[in-house]
Amino acid sequence: MAYWLYQLEWVLRLFVAAICGDLVGYERKVRLKTAGMRTHMLVAVGAALFMIISKYGFFDVLNHANSVSLDPSRVASQVVTGIGFIGAGAIMTVNHKIDGLTTAAGLWATAAIGLAVGADMYVIGIAGTLCILIAQTIVRRIKALKRYPNRSMIRLQVTLNGKLSDMDALPERLKIIGSSHVHMRILAYKPDSFFLEMQIRLVRRTDPDDFILKMSHLADVKKIDVLD
């Protein structure tokens, strides 16, 4: 009976780690980041599993060989090292700017959450999850308020690939992702690209950073710079 109680306790830890990772990943998914719910969940569950194995997986060896000693912290340190490879894969350069640093740091912190839950430190793991969510949501919104005092209006300089005639279809494409009115001024153009200054009024409750992120993923958009 005691054996199965231990097993259920370990399974519970995996489920708690999965939920914590899923919460962090959901915020990244909503922001259209490279690592979403599945990636964060797998990182948290994997880290918790490594910690459980590290703490409890060698009892049979220790019971039969009194001269054998183990350091459970070594597995945790290897998890921290290994997660760096996944984090590096989340960092990329988009429009000449580095993107993915927050996601990479979130993956690293999610691994720490998994280790904490796997070590039976539920309160620390859940508190860590809340701290990450605060950093990724509330702090980001405060930063956005400073960057965009008038959140309903943004000014951009945009470089697009294509012919100048393609500019006519741009306002309709921007309406799909959250604009209500677009004013454009041509700054320069070439046969295969053009450079615009844009003043964009956003639909109510549209986050400026989210809008710019979605705009950067449009097929012809090459570069976006935010104007003060």
Tab-separated table of N, CA and C in Angstrom, residues 88-221:
chain	number	residue	atom	x	y	z
A	88	ALA	N	18.150	28.660	-26.227
A	88	ALA	CA	18.869	29.269	-27.352
A	88	ALA	C	18.074	29.148	-28.643
A	89	GLY	N	17.320	28.066	-28.779
A	89	GLY	CA	16.506	27.877	-29.978
A	89	GLY	C	15.333	28.830	-30.066
A	90	ALA	N	14.950	29.432	-28.930
A	90	ALA	CA	13.821	30.372	-28.926
A	90	ALA	C	14.243	31.787	-29.284
A	91	ILE	N	15.552	32.048	-29.303
A	91	ILE	CA	16.054	33.393	-29.590
A	91	ILE	C	16.343	33.519	-31.081
A	92	MET	N	15.829	34.549	-31.687
A	92	MET	CA	16.035	34.771	-33.114
A	92	MET	C	16.086	36.274	-33.399
A	93	THR	N	16.504	36.612	-34.593
A	93	THR	CA	16.544	38.008	-35.023
A	93	THR	C	15.409	38.261	-36.001
A	94	VAL	N	14.521	39.192	-35.650
A	94	VAL	CA	13.382	39.548	-36.493
A	94	VAL	C	13.449	41.037	-36.792
A	95	ASN	N	13.459	41.385	-38.066
A	95	ASN	CA	13.527	42.797	-38.468
A	95	ASN	C	14.707	43.515	-37.811
A	96	HIS	N	15.866	42.841	-37.819
A	96	HIS	CA	17.107	43.395	-37.285
A	96	HIS	C	17.044	43.621	-35.777
A	97	LYS	N	16.117	42.989	-35.105
A	97	LYS	CA	16.011	43.100	-33.655
A	97	LYS	C	15.972	41.699	-33.050
A	98	ILE	N	16.584	41.578	-31.858
A	98	ILE	CA	16.616	40.283	-31.175
A	98	ILE	C	15.259	40.029	-30.541
A	99	ASP	N	14.696	38.859	-30.813
A	99	ASP	CA	13.392	38.483	-30.277
A	99	ASP	C	13.510	37.110	-29.626
A	100	GLY	N	12.792	36.905	-28.544
A	100	GLY	CA	12.765	35.596	-27.913
A	100	GLY	C	13.503	35.507	-26.593
A	101	LEU	N	14.099	36.617	-26.131
A	101	LEU	CA	14.839	36.574	-24.870
A	101	LEU	C	13.915	36.266	-23.690
A	102	THR	N	12.735	36.885	-23.680
A	102	THR	CA	11.786	36.635	-22.592
A	102	THR	C	11.298	35.195	-22.619
A	103	THR	N	11.035	34.668	-23.812
A	103	THR	CA	10.603	33.278	-23.929
A	103	THR	C	11.696	32.332	-23.453
A	104	ALA	N	12.946	32.609	-23.835
A	104	ALA	CA	14.066	31.765	-23.405
A	104	ALA	C	14.224	31.789	-21.885
A	105	ALA	N	14.111	32.983	-21.300
A	105	ALA	CA	14.201	33.095	-19.843
A	105	ALA	C	13.029	32.384	-19.174
A	106	GLY	N	11.849	32.459	-19.808
A	106	GLY	CA	10.679	31.773	-19.274
A	106	GLY	C	10.843	30.262	-19.284
A	107	LEU	N	11.435	29.718	-20.339
A	107	LEU	CA	11.709	28.279	-20.399
A	107	LEU	C	12.683	27.869	-19.298
A	108	TRP	N	13.705	28.672	-19.105
A	108	TRP	CA	14.684	28.400	-18.051
A	108	TRP	C	14.012	28.416	-16.675
A	109	ALA	N	13.161	29.412	-16.440
A	109	ALA	CA	12.455	29.505	-15.162
A	109	ALA	C	11.429	28.384	-15.015
A	110	THR	N	10.806	27.962	-16.117
A	110	THR	CA	9.843	26.864	-16.071
A	110	THR	C	10.522	25.568	-15.659
A	111	ALA	N	11.756	25.363	-16.112
A	111	ALA	CA	12.519	24.191	-15.678
A	111	ALA	C	12.739	24.230	-14.164
A	112	ALA	N	13.009	25.424	-13.636
A	112	ALA	CA	13.188	25.567	-12.190
A	112	ALA	C	11.895	25.241	-11.448
A	113	ILE	N	10.759	25.646	-12.018
A	113	ILE	CA	9.465	25.313	-11.413
A	113	ILE	C	9.280	23.800	-11.368
A	114	GLY	N	9.591	23.135	-12.479
A	114	GLY	CA	9.479	21.677	-12.515
A	114	GLY	C	10.363	21.009	-11.481
A	115	LEU	N	11.587	21.497	-11.321
A	115	LEU	CA	12.490	20.940	-10.315
A	115	LEU	C	11.930	21.136	-8.908
A	116	ALA	N	11.377	22.315	-8.644
A	116	ALA	CA	10.820	22.599	-7.317
A	116	ALA	C	9.644	21.683	-7.005
A	117	VAL	N	8.731	21.540	-7.953
A	117	VAL	CA	7.562	20.677	-7.731
A	117	VAL	C	8.002	19.223	-7.605
A	118	GLY	N	8.954	18.809	-8.437
A	118	GLY	CA	9.460	17.444	-8.351
A	118	GLY	C	10.122	17.147	-7.021
A	119	ALA	N	10.658	18.176	-6.374
A	119	ALA	CA	11.300	18.018	-5.067
A	119	ALA	C	10.306	18.165	-3.921
A	120	ASP	N	9.010	18.194	-4.221
A	120	ASP	CA	7.943	18.305	-3.218
A	120	ASP	C	7.860	19.707	-2.619
A	121	MET	N	8.336	20.697	-3.342
A	121	MET	CA	8.267	22.091	-2.888
A	121	MET	C	7.150	22.792	-3.665
A	122	TYR	N	5.910	22.394	-3.376
A	122	TYR	CA	4.756	22.883	-4.133
A	122	TYR	C	4.591	24.397	-4.016
A	123	VAL	N	4.725	24.905	-2.807
A	123	VAL	CA	4.493	26.339	-2.579
A	123	VAL	C	5.491	27.171	-3.380
A	124	ILE	N	6.759	26.760	-3.350
A	124	ILE	CA	7.789	27.480	-4.099
A	124	ILE	C	7.513	27.400	-5.599
A	125	GLY	N	7.121	26.224	-6.069
A	125	GLY	CA	6.837	26.052	-7.498
A	125	GLY	C	5.674	26.910	-7.969
A	126	ILE	N	4.588	26.913	-7.190
A	126	ILE	CA	3.411	27.705	-7.560
A	126	ILE	C	3.713	29.202	-7.447
A	127	ALA	N	4.452	29.583	-6.392
A	127	ALA	CA	4.833	30.993	-6.241
A	127	ALA	C	5.722	31.436	-7.402
A	128	GLY	N	6.624	30.558	-7.828
A	128	GLY	CA	7.467	30.870	-8.979
A	128	GLY	C	6.653	31.065	-10.243
A	129	THR	N	5.623	30.235	-10.412
A	129	THR	CA	4.733	30.371	-11.569
A	129	THR	C	4.040	31.729	-11.567
A	130	LEU	N	3.542	32.133	-10.409
A	130	LEU	CA	2.865	33.430	-10.300
A	130	LEU	C	3.829	34.579	-10.595
A	131	CYS	N	5.063	34.464	-10.111
A	131	CYS	CA	6.052	35.517	-10.370
A	131	CYS	C	6.350	35.643	-11.861
A	132	ILE	N	6.456	34.505	-12.544
A	132	ILE	CA	6.710	34.533	-13.988
A	132	ILE	C	5.542	35.176	-14.719
A	133	LEU	N	4.319	34.805	-14.344
A	133	LEU	CA	3.137	35.367	-15.003
A	133	LEU	C	3.042	36.872	-14.766
A	134	ILE	N	3.389	37.312	-13.556
A	134	ILE	CA	3.391	38.751	-13.270
A	134	ILE	C	4.410	39.466	-14.153
A	135	ALA	N	5.600	38.874	-14.280
A	135	ALA	CA	6.645	39.488	-15.105
A	135	ALA	C	6.244	39.554	-16.573
A	136	GLN	N	5.522	38.533	-17.042
A	136	GLN	CA	5.190	38.457	-18.462
A	136	GLN	C	3.908	39.203	-18.829
A	137	THR	N	3.098	39.555	-17.848
A	137	THR	CA	1.831	40.230	-18.152
A	137	THR	C	1.788	41.643	-17.570
A	138	ILE	N	1.782	41.737	-16.244
A	138	ILE	CA	1.611	43.042	-15.605
A	138	ILE	C	2.789	43.965	-15.906
A	139	VAL	N	4.015	43.455	-15.750
A	139	VAL	CA	5.195	44.285	-16.011
A	139	VAL	C	5.241	44.708	-17.473
A	140	ARG	N	4.863	43.804	-18.372
A	140	ARG	CA	4.846	44.143	-19.800
A	140	ARG	C	3.841	45.247	-20.089
A	141	ARG	N	2.692	45.211	-19.419
A	141	ARG	CA	1.672	46.244	-19.639
A	141	ARG	C	2.132	47.601	-19.110
A	142	ILE	N	2.831	47.598	-17.975
A	142	ILE	CA	3.366	48.853	-17.441
A	142	ILE	C	4.384	49.448	-18.412
A	143	LYS	N	5.235	48.582	-18.961
A	143	LYS	CA	6.225	49.033	-19.938
A	143	LYS	C	5.540	49.583	-21.186
A	144	ALA	N	4.452	48.915	-21.604
A	144	ALA	CA	3.726	49.370	-22.795
A	144	ALA	C	3.070	50.728	-22.559
A	145	LEU	N	2.581	50.978	-21.333
A	145	LEU	CA	1.970	52.272	-21.023
A	145	LEU	C	2.984	53.405	-21.143
A	146	LYS	N	4.219	53.138	-20.727
A	146	LYS	CA	5.271	54.153	-20.847
A	146	LYS	C	5.665	54.358	-22.303
A	147	ARG	N	5.659	53.272	-23.061
A	147	ARG	CA	6.091	53.357	-24.456
A	147	ARG	C	5.009	53.963	-25.334
A	148	TYR	N	3.743	53.662	-25.017
A	148	TYR	CA	2.621	54.168	-25.812
A	148	TYR	C	1.663	54.917	-24.884
A	149	PRO	N	1.936	56.193	-24.565
A	149	PRO	CA	1.036	56.953	-23.688
A	149	PRO	C	-0.390	56.985	-24.223
A	150	ASN	N	-0.528	57.161	-25.543
A	150	ASN	CA	-1.841	57.094	-26.182
A	150	ASN	C	-1.958	55.728	-26.856
A	151	ARG	N	-2.531	54.778	-26.128
A	151	ARG	CA	-2.516	53.390	-26.589
A	151	ARG	C	-3.393	53.159	-27.812
A	152	SER	N	-4.252	54.120	-28.134
A	152	SER	CA	-5.128	53.932	-29.291
A	152	SER	C	-4.476	54.385	-30.594
A	153	MET	N	-3.296	55.032	-30.505
A	153	MET	CA	-2.643	55.563	-31.700
A	153	MET	C	-1.149	55.235	-31.659
A	154	ILE	N	-0.622	54.691	-32.759
A	154	ILE	CA	0.811	54.420	-32.854
A	154	ILE	C	1.344	54.964	-34.179
A	155	ARG	N	2.621	55.362	-34.167
A	155	ARG	CA	3.287	55.850	-35.370
A	155	ARG	C	4.457	54.931	-35.682
A	156	LEU	N	4.521	54.500	-36.927
A	156	LEU	CA	5.532	53.532	-37.338
A	156	LEU	C	6.214	53.968	-38.625
A	157	GLN	N	7.441	53.535	-38.795
A	157	GLN	CA	8.109	53.569	-40.084
A	157	GLN	C	8.258	52.124	-40.541
A	158	VAL	N	7.748	51.852	-41.728
A	158	VAL	CA	7.657	50.465	-42.189
A	158	VAL	C	8.295	50.330	-43.563
A	159	THR	N	9.124	49.308	-43.703
A	159	THR	CA	9.690	48.947	-45.003
A	159	THR	C	8.986	47.691	-45.498
A	160	LEU	N	8.454	47.752	-46.721
A	160	LEU	CA	7.710	46.629	-47.284
A	160	LEU	C	8.307	46.208	-48.620
A	161	ASN	N	8.252	44.930	-48.889
A	161	ASN	CA	8.627	44.408	-50.197
A	161	ASN	C	7.429	44.481	-51.135
A	162	GLY	N	7.686	44.645	-52.406
A	162	GLY	CA	6.605	44.671	-53.382
A	162	GLY	C	6.553	45.978	-54.150
A	163	LYS	N	5.526	46.103	-54.964
A	163	LYS	CA	5.347	47.303	-55.772
A	163	LYS	C	4.551	48.346	-54.998
A	164	LEU	N	4.680	49.595	-55.408
A	164	LEU	CA	3.978	50.684	-54.740
A	164	LEU	C	2.468	50.505	-54.815
A	165	SER	N	1.990	49.872	-55.861
A	165	SER	CA	0.549	49.640	-56.006
A	165	SER	C	0.006	48.691	-54.940
A	166	ASP	N	0.887	47.888	-54.344
A	166	ASP	CA	0.448	46.965	-53.292
A	166	ASP	C	0.039	47.701	-52.024
A	167	MET	N	0.413	48.977	-51.919
A	167	MET	CA	0.116	49.756	-50.721
A	167	MET	C	-1.386	49.919	-50.511
A	168	ASP	N	-2.164	49.922	-51.580
A	168	ASP	CA	-3.606	50.149	-51.471
A	168	ASP	C	-4.304	49.067	-50.655
A	169	ALA	N	-3.769	47.856	-50.695
A	169	ALA	CA	-4.410	46.749	-49.977
A	169	ALA	C	-3.988	46.678	-48.515
A	170	LEU	N	-2.992	47.472	-48.124
A	170	LEU	CA	-2.447	47.375	-46.771
A	170	LEU	C	-3.443	47.744	-45.671
A	171	PRO	N	-4.230	48.835	-45.792
A	171	PRO	CA	-5.180	49.162	-44.726
A	171	PRO	C	-6.162	48.038	-44.410
A	172	GLU	N	-6.656	47.362	-45.433
A	172	GLU	CA	-7.592	46.260	-45.196
A	172	GLU	C	-6.903	45.103	-44.484
A	173	ARG	N	-5.657	44.855	-44.809
A	173	ARG	CA	-4.912	43.789	-44.142
A	173	ARG	C	-4.668	44.129	-42.678
A	174	LEU	N	-4.460	45.421	-42.402
A	174	LEU	CA	-4.219	45.833	-41.024
A	174	LEU	C	-5.497	45.824	-40.195
A	175	LYS	N	-6.641	46.050	-40.831
A	175	LYS	CA	-7.914	45.982	-40.104
A	175	LYS	C	-8.143	44.595	-39.524
A	176	ILE	N	-7.691	43.583	-40.227
A	176	ILE	CA	-7.885	42.204	-39.778
A	176	ILE	C	-7.163	41.954	-38.454
A	177	ILE	N	-6.027	42.625	-38.240
A	177	ILE	CA	-5.252	42.372	-37.023
A	177	ILE	C	-5.461	43.429	-35.940
A	178	GLY	N	-6.363	44.425	-36.175
A	178	GLY	CA	-6.717	45.315	-35.072
A	178	GLY	C	-6.672	46.803	-35.309
A	179	SER	N	-6.543	47.273	-36.546
A	179	SER	CA	-6.549	48.722	-36.790
A	179	SER	C	-7.950	49.186	-37.173
A	180	SER	N	-8.257	50.454	-36.864
A	180	SER	CA	-9.541	51.024	-37.274
A	180	SER	C	-9.357	52.102	-38.342
A	181	HIS	N	-8.182	52.737	-38.352
A	181	HIS	CA	-7.895	53.761	-39.364
A	181	HIS	C	-6.387	53.817	-39.593
A	182	VAL	N	-5.988	53.970	-40.853
A	182	VAL	CA	-4.567	54.001	-41.206
A	182	VAL	C	-4.294	55.199	-42.106
A	183	HIS	N	-3.336	56.024	-41.697
A	183	HIS	CA	-2.866	57.124	-42.549
A	183	HIS	C	-1.432	56.809	-42.958
A	184	MET	N	-1.148	56.847	-44.260
A	184	MET	CA	0.170	56.460	-44.768
A	184	MET	C	0.796	57.601	-45.556
A	185	ARG	N	2.115	57.718	-45.413
A	185	ARG	CA	2.872	58.704	-46.178
A	185	ARG	C	4.107	58.026	-46.753
A	186	ILE	N	4.298	58.149	-48.047
A	186	ILE	CA	5.433	57.510	-48.711
A	186	ILE	C	6.697	58.326	-48.459
A	187	LEU	N	7.717	57.680	-47.920
A	187	LEU	CA	9.001	58.333	-47.676
A	187	LEU	C	10.006	58.045	-48.783
A	188	ALA	N	9.977	56.840	-49.306
A	188	ALA	CA	10.890	56.457	-50.393
A	188	ALA	C	10.359	55.183	-51.028
A	189	TYR	N	10.736	54.962	-52.271
A	189	TYR	CA	10.326	53.716	-52.917
A	189	TYR	C	11.332	53.310	-53.983
A	190	LYS	N	11.397	51.997	-54.191
A	190	LYS	CA	12.224	51.381	-55.219
A	190	LYS	C	11.327	50.471	-56.046
A	191	PRO	N	11.829	49.927	-57.138
A	191	PRO	CA	10.989	49.038	-57.959
A	191	PRO	C	10.440	47.829	-57.200
A	192	ASP	N	11.200	47.340	-56.192
A	192	ASP	CA	10.774	46.124	-55.493
A	192	ASP	C	10.476	46.336	-54.012
A	193	SER	N	10.490	47.584	-53.530
A	193	SER	CA	10.194	47.850	-52.122
A	193	SER	C	9.833	49.321	-51.936
A	194	PHE	N	9.216	49.638	-50.794
A	194	PHE	CA	8.888	51.029	-50.487
A	194	PHE	C	8.906	51.242	-48.978
A	195	PHE	N	9.068	52.509	-48.586
A	195	PHE	CA	9.282	52.907	-47.202
A	195	PHE	C	8.191	53.890	-46.813
A	196	LEU	N	7.433	53.574	-45.749
A	196	LEU	CA	6.273	54.375	-45.358
A	196	LEU	C	6.399	54.880	-43.934
A	197	GLU	N	5.768	56.033	-43.692
A	197	GLU	CA	5.470	56.452	-42.331
A	197	GLU	C	3.978	56.253	-42.134
A	198	MET	N	3.605	55.571	-41.069
A	198	MET	CA	2.205	55.206	-40.862
A	198	MET	C	1.728	55.693	-39.498
A	199	GLN	N	0.537	56.263	-39.487
A	199	GLN	CA	-0.143	56.604	-38.250
A	199	GLN	C	-1.378	55.718	-38.173
A	200	ILE	N	-1.419	54.868	-37.161
A	200	ILE	CA	-2.441	53.823	-37.099
A	200	ILE	C	-3.265	53.985	-35.832
A	201	ARG	N	-4.574	54.087	-36.011
A	201	ARG	CA	-5.483	54.085	-34.866
A	201	ARG	C	-5.941	52.650	-34.641
A	202	LEU	N	-5.830	52.199	-33.394
A	202	LEU	CA	-6.135	50.811	-33.072
A	202	LEU	C	-7.554	50.658	-32.553
A	203	VAL	N	-8.102	49.501	-32.798
A	203	VAL	CA	-9.396	49.146	-32.223
A	203	VAL	C	-9.253	49.104	-30.704
A	204	ARG	N	-10.308	49.455	-29.999
A	204	ARG	CA	-10.274	49.502	-28.538
A	204	ARG	C	-9.797	48.168	-27.965
A	205	ARG	N	-8.936	48.256	-26.952
A	205	ARG	CA	-8.366	47.116	-26.227
A	205	ARG	C	-7.369	46.307	-27.053
A	206	THR	N	-6.937	46.854	-28.169
A	206	THR	CA	-5.873	46.200	-28.928
A	206	THR	C	-4.531	46.604	-28.337
A	207	ASP	N	-3.723	45.640	-27.964
A	207	ASP	CA	-2.412	45.917	-27.387
A	207	ASP	C	-1.448	46.345	-28.495
A	208	PRO	N	-0.787	47.501	-28.360
A	208	PRO	CA	0.115	47.970	-29.426
A	208	PRO	C	1.229	46.987	-29.755
A	209	ASP	N	1.843	46.397	-28.721
A	209	ASP	CA	2.921	45.437	-28.969
A	209	ASP	C	2.413	44.211	-29.719
A	210	ASP	N	1.228	43.735	-29.340
A	210	ASP	CA	0.643	42.585	-30.037
A	210	ASP	C	0.349	42.926	-31.494
A	211	PHE	N	-0.163	44.141	-31.716
A	211	PHE	CA	-0.469	44.562	-33.085
A	211	PHE	C	0.798	44.611	-33.932
A	212	ILE	N	1.853	45.212	-33.390
A	212	ILE	CA	3.115	45.315	-34.136
A	212	ILE	C	3.700	43.933	-34.396
A	213	LEU	N	3.569	43.041	-33.416
A	213	LEU	CA	4.064	41.672	-33.607
A	213	LEU	C	3.331	40.982	-34.755
A	214	LYS	N	1.996	41.107	-34.759
A	214	LYS	CA	1.214	40.492	-35.843
A	214	LYS	C	1.536	41.141	-37.188
A	215	MET	N	1.727	42.451	-37.163
A	215	MET	CA	2.059	43.158	-38.398
A	215	MET	C	3.405	42.693	-38.950
A	216	SER	N	4.359	42.416	-38.067
A	216	SER	CA	5.687	41.978	-38.512
A	216	SER	C	5.647	40.617	-39.187
A	217	HIS	N	4.573	39.851	-38.935
A	217	HIS	CA	4.439	38.533	-39.549
A	217	HIS	C	3.701	38.576	-40.891
A	218	LEU	N	3.227	39.759	-41.290
A	218	LEU	CA	2.610	39.870	-42.609
A	218	LEU	C	3.654	39.606	-43.691
A	219	ALA	N	3.201	39.040	-44.783
A	219	ALA	CA	4.118	38.498	-45.792
A	219	ALA	C	5.115	39.525	-46.325
A	220	ASP	N	4.668	40.752	-46.616
A	220	ASP	CA	5.523	41.722	-47.303
A	220	ASP	C	6.284	42.659	-46.367
A	221	VAL	N	6.013	42.576	-45.070
A	221	VAL	CA	6.643	43.503	-44.125
A	221	VAL	C	8.088	43.071	-43.867
